[in-house]
Structure formats: C-alpha cells, structure tokens
C-alpha cells in the first residue's frame, strides 16, 4: 500500500488549484452540485440499498448535500471568507518606519477525508468535509466508508465528471477504498496536511493519536458524536408535557437514532418525571424498530443495551426488543441523578435510539450535573423564560460544555448556515475551535499567511490595493468593502 | 505539588470574568499598562540584570509590552473580535421552519502560559500570550521562566495591582515558579483548557505530547523558533551588495541572535557569493561578542557550533571566538546547496548569532531547496521586481513553508498589528493556524458557540437584536454594524 503517487499528484494539483480565482472554484462546485442532481435517480437507490435508510430521507440528504455545495460555492465566489487584512505602511513612523503587512487565509494542501456511515451523502464522498476542503483550495484524498462502497463510487464519479467539465486536474479528488490499514497509511503520509473524520470515538482518537505522532503533526478534525442532553424545567414540562414528549421521541428515534445530535440523555425534575415518562412511553409504543445502517452497528447497539441492563441503577421504561440482526429497537431507562453522577459510564454514547432519563431533585443537583457533564455537540434547555431568569449560573456552566445551546425544539436537524456551530468540547470533537457544518467549516483547511512589502503585482487579488475583488477587508482595524 | 486550589479558584474567577462587558476587560488591561509604565524604573533594571540585554533594548521591550496590552484593550473595548454571526429565524420556510441561530467566540477557561527567556517582558509574565488570554476572557496560570524570576515576580505584582484596582478576582492571574515538573503538572491539570509556549523545539514538543495524552486533550500553541531563510537573487545582490550585507548582519546579530525571527540561513547565487561574503565578513569584523541570556544558552550555542565545525561540507567565513562562559560570538559558514540539501541537520536552528550561507547554482536548485525546506516563521525574498516575474512557482512553494513572507528588510522586528502572522508550519509552531503576535492572537483562547432560539434577555450583548454594542456582525451572510 503506497500512496506516494496519489499524494504527489494531489500536491501538484494543489499548487495549480489554490491560485485559481474563487469565482472558478465556485463554478466548479456549482457544476458538481448540478452533476449530483443530474444523477439523483442513480445515486438515491444505491444509498438506500447500502444504508437501509428510507428513500425520503436519502432524497432529502442529497438535497442537503447539493445545498451545502452551493453555500460553499457562493462563499468562495464572493471571496470575503479569506479574512483579508491590510495594515498599510507608514514610512514616516518614528523611531522605525512601518512596513506594509497584509494577511489572508491560504489553503493547507492535500487533506484526507473519511466518510461517515450515518450520512452516506451529506457527510461522505461529496459531503461537508470534502466540499469545504475543495472550497478552501485543498485537494481531497477521500477514504470511502466500507458501508456504502457503490454509493461512494458513484458520487466520486460525479466529482470527476465535474472536475473534467471544469478543466481541472483530476488529482483534485482521489477516491480510496480499503480498511483501517489504508486509512492509517493516508493519515501517516508525509504530504497530508489535515484530516477530517466523522464517526466513533475510538476511530477518531486513533487517527488523532496517529496524526500527533507523525514527524510533522497535522490537525485532525474528528467529530465523534455526543449524547446531546436535554435539560427540562418543571413549569415548561407541566405546561407542555405531551408536546415535549412527542418532540423528544421524534428526535430520539429519527433515523433509528443514528444522528450525531441524537438526544440520548434527558434531565427531568422529580415532580414531573412520572407524567412525562408516561407520555414518552405512550409515544414509544408506536415506534417500530427499523433497520440500522449495517449489522455491525446493530450489534454494537445491542451490546451496549445488554451492558446497561446489567446495571441495577437503571429502571427500564421500555426495553429493547430481542436482538434482531439489523433492526434497531428503541429503549428508554430511568435513573436517579445521584446514581447517574456516581459513574461516568452512564455518560457514554449509545449509538442508536436509546435514551437515559435522569430524574433530578433540586437545582443544586442540576448544577452538579452541569459541572460533571462531558463535552457535547449540543445541549438543549426546555424552560419557560421566567424559569431561566435565576439560572444564569447554570446556563454559564452549560455553555462550557457544548458547541450549540438550544432553547426550543430538538437538537437533530443541523442547519447549514453562517452561524451554525457543529463541534464542541472534547470528547464530542478533537477540535472545539472548529465546526464541521456551516460556513466556518472551510476554515479548518486554511491557515493565515502575512505578506510583508510584497510587490502589488505578486499579491493575491484579495490583498491588492483598490480591493479588486470587492470583498470585505479589515483595513487598519476597520472593515471596509 | 498540587495545583487543584489554584485551578479551582481560576475556574471560579473565569465564570465571573468571562461575562464582564468587553469595556470592563479593556479598562482592566489599560490599568495594567499604566501600572507597568508606573513601575518602569523598577522593572527595567531587574530585566537588564537577569537577561544580560542592554537597557535600551529592555526599555523598548517594555514599550512594546504596554503597546500590545493597549492594542488588546482597544480590541476588547470595541468588541468585534468575537465574530458575532446572526442567522435570523424564518418561521415560514418550507418544508421546515428555520430556527434563529447566533454564533460568537467564547473564552476557553483557565489557560497555562509559559514565559520565554529571550523576551523577559514582551513574551513573558505580562507578554502577548498572557494578555491575549486575559483579553479573550480566560484566567492565566503563568509558569515563570527560571531565567528571570525577579523580573517575573515584579511584573506579576503589577498584574495583581491592576486586578485589585479593577475590582476583579485575584485568581485571574496566578504566578507559578518552578521547573519542568511544575510545568508538566500545570499542563496535565484537568481544569487547564489550553497552553501557550515560546521556546525550544524540545520544550514545545514535550508539552504538545503531554497535552495530547491527557484524558481531555487540549490545544498547545507552541512557538518553537525557526531559521528564517533569506533567498537572494543575483540582480538585487549585484545592485545592493553592501547594503544587504549590512541589513543581514544587523538582523543576524540583533540581541546576540536570540530572536525567534533571527535569519540563520541565507541562499546566495554563486555569481555573487564571493562579493557578498566579503561584505558580510567586513560587517562581522566590527561586531563584538555580547552576553547571551544565560550560561546554559551560551553553552548550547557553542555545542552546536562545535558540532558543525566537525562537518567538512562547511567552509568557515568567520569562526566563533573561543568559548566564553556567557558571551555569544558571531559565526558564519558557507556550504554548497547540493551539500546542504543532502542532510537535514543543516536546517537545524542554532539559537544565537550563527548563520549558514548556502551557495546555489541554478533556479532548479532553488526550487529543490524550497521543496525541502522545513516550516518557518518567516521567509524573506531579496529580489528585483523583474527577477520575481518568472518566480511565481518558487513563491508559491515558499508560501507553503512560512507564516510571513517578506520582500524587503529583515525578518526581525515583528510588528504588532491586525495583519501580523507570527506562526508558521511545523516545526516552527505546533499550530500553523494561529499567531502569537498581533490581534488574531486572542483567537487561540476562544472557541465558537451557537445559541439557537435563545431568549433575547439571556443572549450575550454581542448577539442581541439591535446590536447594542455597535460591533461588526455577519447577519444573513453580510457584514453590518
């Protein structure tokens, strides 16, 4: 397994591609979105077959995929994302004249992207990681997820069609199939400059450790999931018991619980626990088990459930149906906050439609919970506004523990926009200062460079006098266009 | 050695301090700058005594230190640095209504800062790392550099005066003295959220490895120096031989060569090598050895020189004077590019006023050099504009290898401004996407958080409707104020 030729072609493609105007990079991405849409009729059945996800969901996911491609296309066509900053020279400054210094983001070079099993399109071959890397100016060496090889090949083929149509070097994107050894070899390759990954904690940390032990350590942007706790307050629950039970169960069981933002933990006040539990049990009755992504994931789900069933602290509101080869069956267990606090094992993510309902007795216990909570992608607070007025300290603590804090609705359904933050403190990711969804995802694959006294005709357009690209720039500390 | 009480006080101070308005944080920093100025007469002699650096330099360094404190004070008073981003709700969107999502940067929590020996003020106790962390909203646990304990205690005292005067919790800053064991214990402490370090490669990588092996890995912003190559082109050298020799020697010997941006490597075309070498030798004649920061640094300098003297590829233009307990003596050796390329050991930084002059024969050789160059804080290109027109490929390669690319002057003298980038690809730093000098340094100590459907009166001011702080915000993808 030697990836030298792949990386050397990617590096060559990089030196050409990174200097293309943003407009051309954006047009290439638009062409890619069109190509994927044109191949919808072929892509969707493949992804349905390989993921066991329903056609409606996969159709939606393809729309989301092309939608985020268009977001990044527009961003790079517009161009302000490079954070152009100009500190003009001051030859008369005393005691020493001031040089002309201009700064912008520049792409890192070839990056390695790993596909995710739970989003065969939106977080896979032409998913957010690949697209934000291509948008920033980086070639992508893509390690296909073995759970959906045909889908991946088909999408890779669309990417190459778009590359060809745009007259770009084909090494801008390379599709690599294989297992763990291939993935490790890609991360270890000296020419790799960054890694993006969405998946399990074990997988993400293995890559993180590998990347840090390289002769040249490189950043690993691993999104490793979380349990996405929901904190319920008594008045809110009392006034909306059934609606919140429905919202919770809907979010818990969406896609058989196989979302990174799936709520696996809900904190409920003792006063409302029984009523809320009954409403949840009622909702759960109608949710049939459904096929999980692949048998290995179903096996892991039932193994986790079996382990938890051995713990006497848990009282089961709904037990999982007997293990089925592939179907995931919803399950819900209740635990006292004091017991939950006593063992960190109860914070471990169970990938699938399982949730733990933690019953708390006091606000002091809530604060204790917040202090002990692991880092999360999201935390949701269900409370009446009046209940929050005295909870500034708690909210403060919760902010420390998540990337996104919600006050309405459920954490599933990650909006692709400018303000989205999909990333949070460890262990939810290895890089809390980054997001893998939304506009800022592009910044993972770039770094700042400053040019000092560079001749005008050598400067990138983004930094030239007169702002020929018409982008937002910070000039002498002020934004202007 | 137990730092639990220090970190728990820092964490408590954090939860209070992070929510203070930027205006109050800025006023605290202004008070600190004033306090340092008011204590100038005491601080300067201590730093002179403990660093062996001349009074003029230390006076200038204190000015630089208070100057950068004021830059960060102004930044946090103004407030736009938090990158406030607002994606308003759209309740009418089909098929699903769009939530209100608002994003900003939030401080990480208590951070550990290590002082640098070569800047007892500007990169030490109240230096750039401490100040950018305090500006972002993070308390600092500061590990004093053992080379200047009295200076460090005095400056720490000024920081505590300013904290007291501003009515802030004293745990906002803690001064810790000790050796390697203390430093390691601080980095390993579970409540530490980030580490900033300026110093040797060995020291930086030890902290980096330690931080990555924690139960919760944390970012290490280590600036580990570089050799800051200068690339000379024939016409430029021919036209400015003596002036460039003077500029080079001035930058090489500034502060006895003890700057992170000290140029230890210069690439010279064969046609001009002899003339340029003569001019350099002439300049070097007048530079007397001067005391280095401490005897250990002088020892390491002479050890490196001794090792290089054993290598037959090098021809010595100026040998170091016989080893002196503390004085650093300038030295310059010449080497053929082919020999230099053959062994990476010639890229190793020698901390002090030593440089290697590498004589190249062709532009192909220059490209080979650029491809093989390690990551650097800075690269300087001395060329006539006409000589650069055909060098786009080379400049492209050089961009990959540095954080700052200069076309005039020398790399020493790092401007503190908005566009400065003081950080580069590994091994010059462990985090090429960050800078330790200039406005962006603050971002090392913050991470993004998104608030979804948060009630207005709970939202931080930076994100509220009507933009009460009057800061620059990205609203629906457009900047506005």
PDB file of N, CA and C in Angstrom, chain A residues 19 454 458, chain B residues 231-234 360 362-368 370 381-399 405 407:
ATOM      1  N   UNK A  19      -4.337  28.698  -6.581  1.00  0.00           N
ATOM      2  CA  UNK A  19      -4.235  30.047  -7.130  1.00  0.00           C
ATOM      3  C   UNK A  19      -5.357  30.409  -8.092  1.00  0.00           C
ATOM      4  N   UNK A 454       5.167  43.108  -0.116  1.00  0.00           N
ATOM      5  CA  UNK A 454       5.127  42.313  -1.348  1.00  0.00           C
ATOM      6  C   UNK A 454       4.745  43.227  -2.507  1.00  0.00           C
ATOM      7  N   UNK A 458       2.451  40.852  -7.431  1.00  0.00           N
ATOM      8  CA  UNK A 458       2.605  39.483  -6.917  1.00  0.00           C
ATOM      9  C   UNK A 458       1.538  39.152  -5.875  1.00  0.00           C
TER      10      UNK A 458
ATOM     11  N   UNK B 231      16.195  34.389   0.786  1.00  0.00           N
ATOM     12  CA  UNK B 231      16.518  33.973  -0.579  1.00  0.00           C
ATOM     13  C   UNK B 231      16.994  35.200  -1.363  1.00  0.00           C
ATOM     14  N   UNK B 232      18.248  35.173  -1.815  1.00  0.00           N
ATOM     15  CA  UNK B 232      18.788  36.315  -2.557  1.00  0.00           C
ATOM     16  C   UNK B 232      18.842  36.021  -4.055  1.00  0.00           C
ATOM     17  N   UNK B 233      18.439  37.019  -4.845  1.00  0.00           N
ATOM     18  CA  UNK B 233      18.518  36.887  -6.304  1.00  0.00           C
ATOM     19  C   UNK B 233      19.668  37.755  -6.822  1.00  0.00           C
ATOM     20  N   UNK B 234      20.273  37.347  -7.948  1.00  0.00           N
ATOM     21  CA  UNK B 234      21.531  37.967  -8.392  1.00  0.00           C
ATOM     22  C   UNK B 234      21.454  39.475  -8.660  1.00  0.00           C
ATOM     23  N   UNK B 360      23.899  28.658  -4.169  1.00  0.00           N
ATOM     24  CA  UNK B 360      23.163  27.862  -5.164  1.00  0.00           C
ATOM     25  C   UNK B 360      23.629  28.194  -6.567  1.00  0.00           C
ATOM     26  N   UNK B 362      21.657  27.292  -9.535  1.00  0.00           N
ATOM     27  CA  UNK B 362      20.628  27.417 -10.570  1.00  0.00           C
ATOM     28  C   UNK B 362      19.263  27.619  -9.929  1.00  0.00           C
ATOM     29  N   UNK B 363      18.322  28.026 -10.755  1.00  0.00           N
ATOM     30  CA  UNK B 363      16.957  28.180 -10.253  1.00  0.00           C
ATOM     31  C   UNK B 363      16.325  26.830  -9.929  1.00  0.00           C
ATOM     32  N   UNK B 364      16.754  25.791 -10.641  1.00  0.00           N
ATOM     33  CA  UNK B 364      16.261  24.450 -10.312  1.00  0.00           C
ATOM     34  C   UNK B 364      16.654  24.085  -8.883  1.00  0.00           C
ATOM     35  N   UNK B 365      17.892  24.444  -8.556  1.00  0.00           N
ATOM     36  CA  UNK B 365      18.358  24.158  -7.208  1.00  0.00           C
ATOM     37  C   UNK B 365      17.535  24.939  -6.180  1.00  0.00           C
ATOM     38  N   UNK B 366      17.193  26.183  -6.517  1.00  0.00           N
ATOM     39  CA  UNK B 366      16.364  26.999  -5.615  1.00  0.00           C
ATOM     40  C   UNK B 366      15.013  26.333  -5.353  1.00  0.00           C
ATOM     41  N   UNK B 367      14.411  25.801  -6.436  1.00  0.00           N
ATOM     42  CA  UNK B 367      13.106  25.144  -6.288  1.00  0.00           C
ATOM     43  C   UNK B 367      13.248  23.907  -5.411  1.00  0.00           C
ATOM     44  N   UNK B 368      14.342  23.182  -5.598  1.00  0.00           N
ATOM     45  CA  UNK B 368      14.607  21.993  -4.787  1.00  0.00           C
ATOM     46  C   UNK B 368      14.739  22.377  -3.308  1.00  0.00           C
ATOM     47  N   UNK B 370      13.424  25.028  -1.880  1.00  0.00           N
ATOM     48  CA  UNK B 370      12.108  25.429  -1.376  1.00  0.00           C
ATOM     49  C   UNK B 370      11.264  24.209  -1.040  1.00  0.00           C
ATOM     50  N   UNK B 381      12.517  37.245   0.789  1.00  0.00           N
ATOM     51  CA  UNK B 381      12.998  37.172  -0.595  1.00  0.00           C
ATOM     52  C   UNK B 381      13.592  38.527  -0.962  1.00  0.00           C
ATOM     53  N   UNK B 382      14.859  38.533  -1.302  1.00  0.00           N
ATOM     54  CA  UNK B 382      15.503  39.764  -1.765  1.00  0.00           C
ATOM     55  C   UNK B 382      15.699  39.645  -3.265  1.00  0.00           C
ATOM     56  N   UNK B 383      14.883  40.349  -4.021  1.00  0.00           N
ATOM     57  CA  UNK B 383      14.938  40.256  -5.485  1.00  0.00           C
ATOM     58  C   UNK B 383      14.428  41.555  -6.077  1.00  0.00           C
ATOM     59  N   UNK B 384      14.928  41.889  -7.267  1.00  0.00           N
ATOM     60  CA  UNK B 384      14.318  42.994  -8.013  1.00  0.00           C
ATOM     61  C   UNK B 384      12.953  42.512  -8.501  1.00  0.00           C
ATOM     62  N   UNK B 385      12.013  43.451  -8.651  1.00  0.00           N
ATOM     63  CA  UNK B 385      10.675  43.026  -9.086  1.00  0.00           C
ATOM     64  C   UNK B 385      10.744  42.246 -10.404  1.00  0.00           C
ATOM     65  N   UNK B 386      11.612  42.694 -11.323  1.00  0.00           N
ATOM     66  CA  UNK B 386      11.704  41.995 -12.614  1.00  0.00           C
ATOM     67  C   UNK B 386      12.205  40.554 -12.435  1.00  0.00           C
ATOM     68  N   UNK B 387      13.010  40.319 -11.416  1.00  0.00           N
ATOM     69  CA  UNK B 387      13.516  38.954 -11.190  1.00  0.00           C
ATOM     70  C   UNK B 387      12.433  38.023 -10.651  1.00  0.00           C
ATOM     71  N   UNK B 388      11.386  38.625 -10.075  1.00  0.00           N
ATOM     72  CA  UNK B 388      10.337  37.802  -9.467  1.00  0.00           C
ATOM     73  C   UNK B 388       9.278  37.362 -10.465  1.00  0.00           C
ATOM     74  N   UNK B 389       9.222  38.078 -11.592  1.00  0.00           N
ATOM     75  CA  UNK B 389       8.124  37.805 -12.534  1.00  0.00           C
ATOM     76  C   UNK B 389       8.081  36.353 -12.989  1.00  0.00           C
ATOM     77  N   UNK B 390       9.264  35.741 -13.131  1.00  0.00           N
ATOM     78  CA  UNK B 390       9.280  34.334 -13.551  1.00  0.00           C
ATOM     79  C   UNK B 390       9.372  33.376 -12.366  1.00  0.00           C
ATOM     80  N   UNK B 391       9.186  33.902 -11.181  1.00  0.00           N
ATOM     81  CA  UNK B 391       9.401  33.063  -9.993  1.00  0.00           C
ATOM     82  C   UNK B 391       8.101  32.743  -9.268  1.00  0.00           C
ATOM     83  N   UNK B 392       6.982  32.819  -9.998  1.00  0.00           N
ATOM     84  CA  UNK B 392       5.712  32.571  -9.311  1.00  0.00           C
ATOM     85  C   UNK B 392       5.670  31.177  -8.695  1.00  0.00           C
ATOM     86  N   UNK B 393       6.253  30.211  -9.392  1.00  0.00           N
ATOM     87  CA  UNK B 393       6.237  28.847  -8.874  1.00  0.00           C
ATOM     88  C   UNK B 393       7.031  28.762  -7.571  1.00  0.00           C
ATOM     89  N   UNK B 394       8.208  29.400  -7.569  1.00  0.00           N
ATOM     90  CA  UNK B 394       9.026  29.393  -6.363  1.00  0.00           C
ATOM     91  C   UNK B 394       8.298  30.084  -5.211  1.00  0.00           C
ATOM     92  N   UNK B 395       7.701  31.228  -5.492  1.00  0.00           N
ATOM     93  CA  UNK B 395       6.995  31.964  -4.427  1.00  0.00           C
ATOM     94  C   UNK B 395       5.838  31.133  -3.877  1.00  0.00           C
ATOM     95  N   UNK B 396       5.167  30.448  -4.773  1.00  0.00           N
ATOM     96  CA  UNK B 396       4.130  29.505  -4.402  1.00  0.00           C
ATOM     97  C   UNK B 396       4.656  28.462  -3.410  1.00  0.00           C
ATOM     98  N   UNK B 397       5.818  27.911  -3.719  1.00  0.00           N
ATOM     99  CA  UNK B 397       6.414  26.909  -2.835  1.00  0.00           C
ATOM    100  C   UNK B 397       6.788  27.531  -1.490  1.00  0.00           C
ATOM    101  N   UNK B 398       7.337  28.743  -1.539  1.00  0.00           N
ATOM    102  CA  UNK B 398       7.769  29.390  -0.295  1.00  0.00           C
ATOM    103  C   UNK B 398       6.573  29.696   0.611  1.00  0.00           C
ATOM    104  N   UNK B 399       5.449  30.075  -0.012  1.00  0.00           N
ATOM    105  CA  UNK B 399       4.234  30.326   0.773  1.00  0.00           C
ATOM    106  C   UNK B 399       3.833  29.114   1.597  1.00  0.00           C
ATOM    107  N   UNK B 405       5.895  36.135   4.725  1.00  0.00           N
ATOM    108  CA  UNK B 405       6.791  36.180   3.568  1.00  0.00           C
ATOM    109  C   UNK B 405       7.140  37.635   3.308  1.00  0.00           C
ATOM    110  N   UNK B 407       9.488  40.819   1.472  1.00  0.00           N
ATOM    111  CA  UNK B 407      10.168  41.179   0.231  1.00  0.00           C
ATOM    112  C   UNK B 407      11.111  42.365   0.396  1.00  0.00           C
TER     113      UNK B 407
END
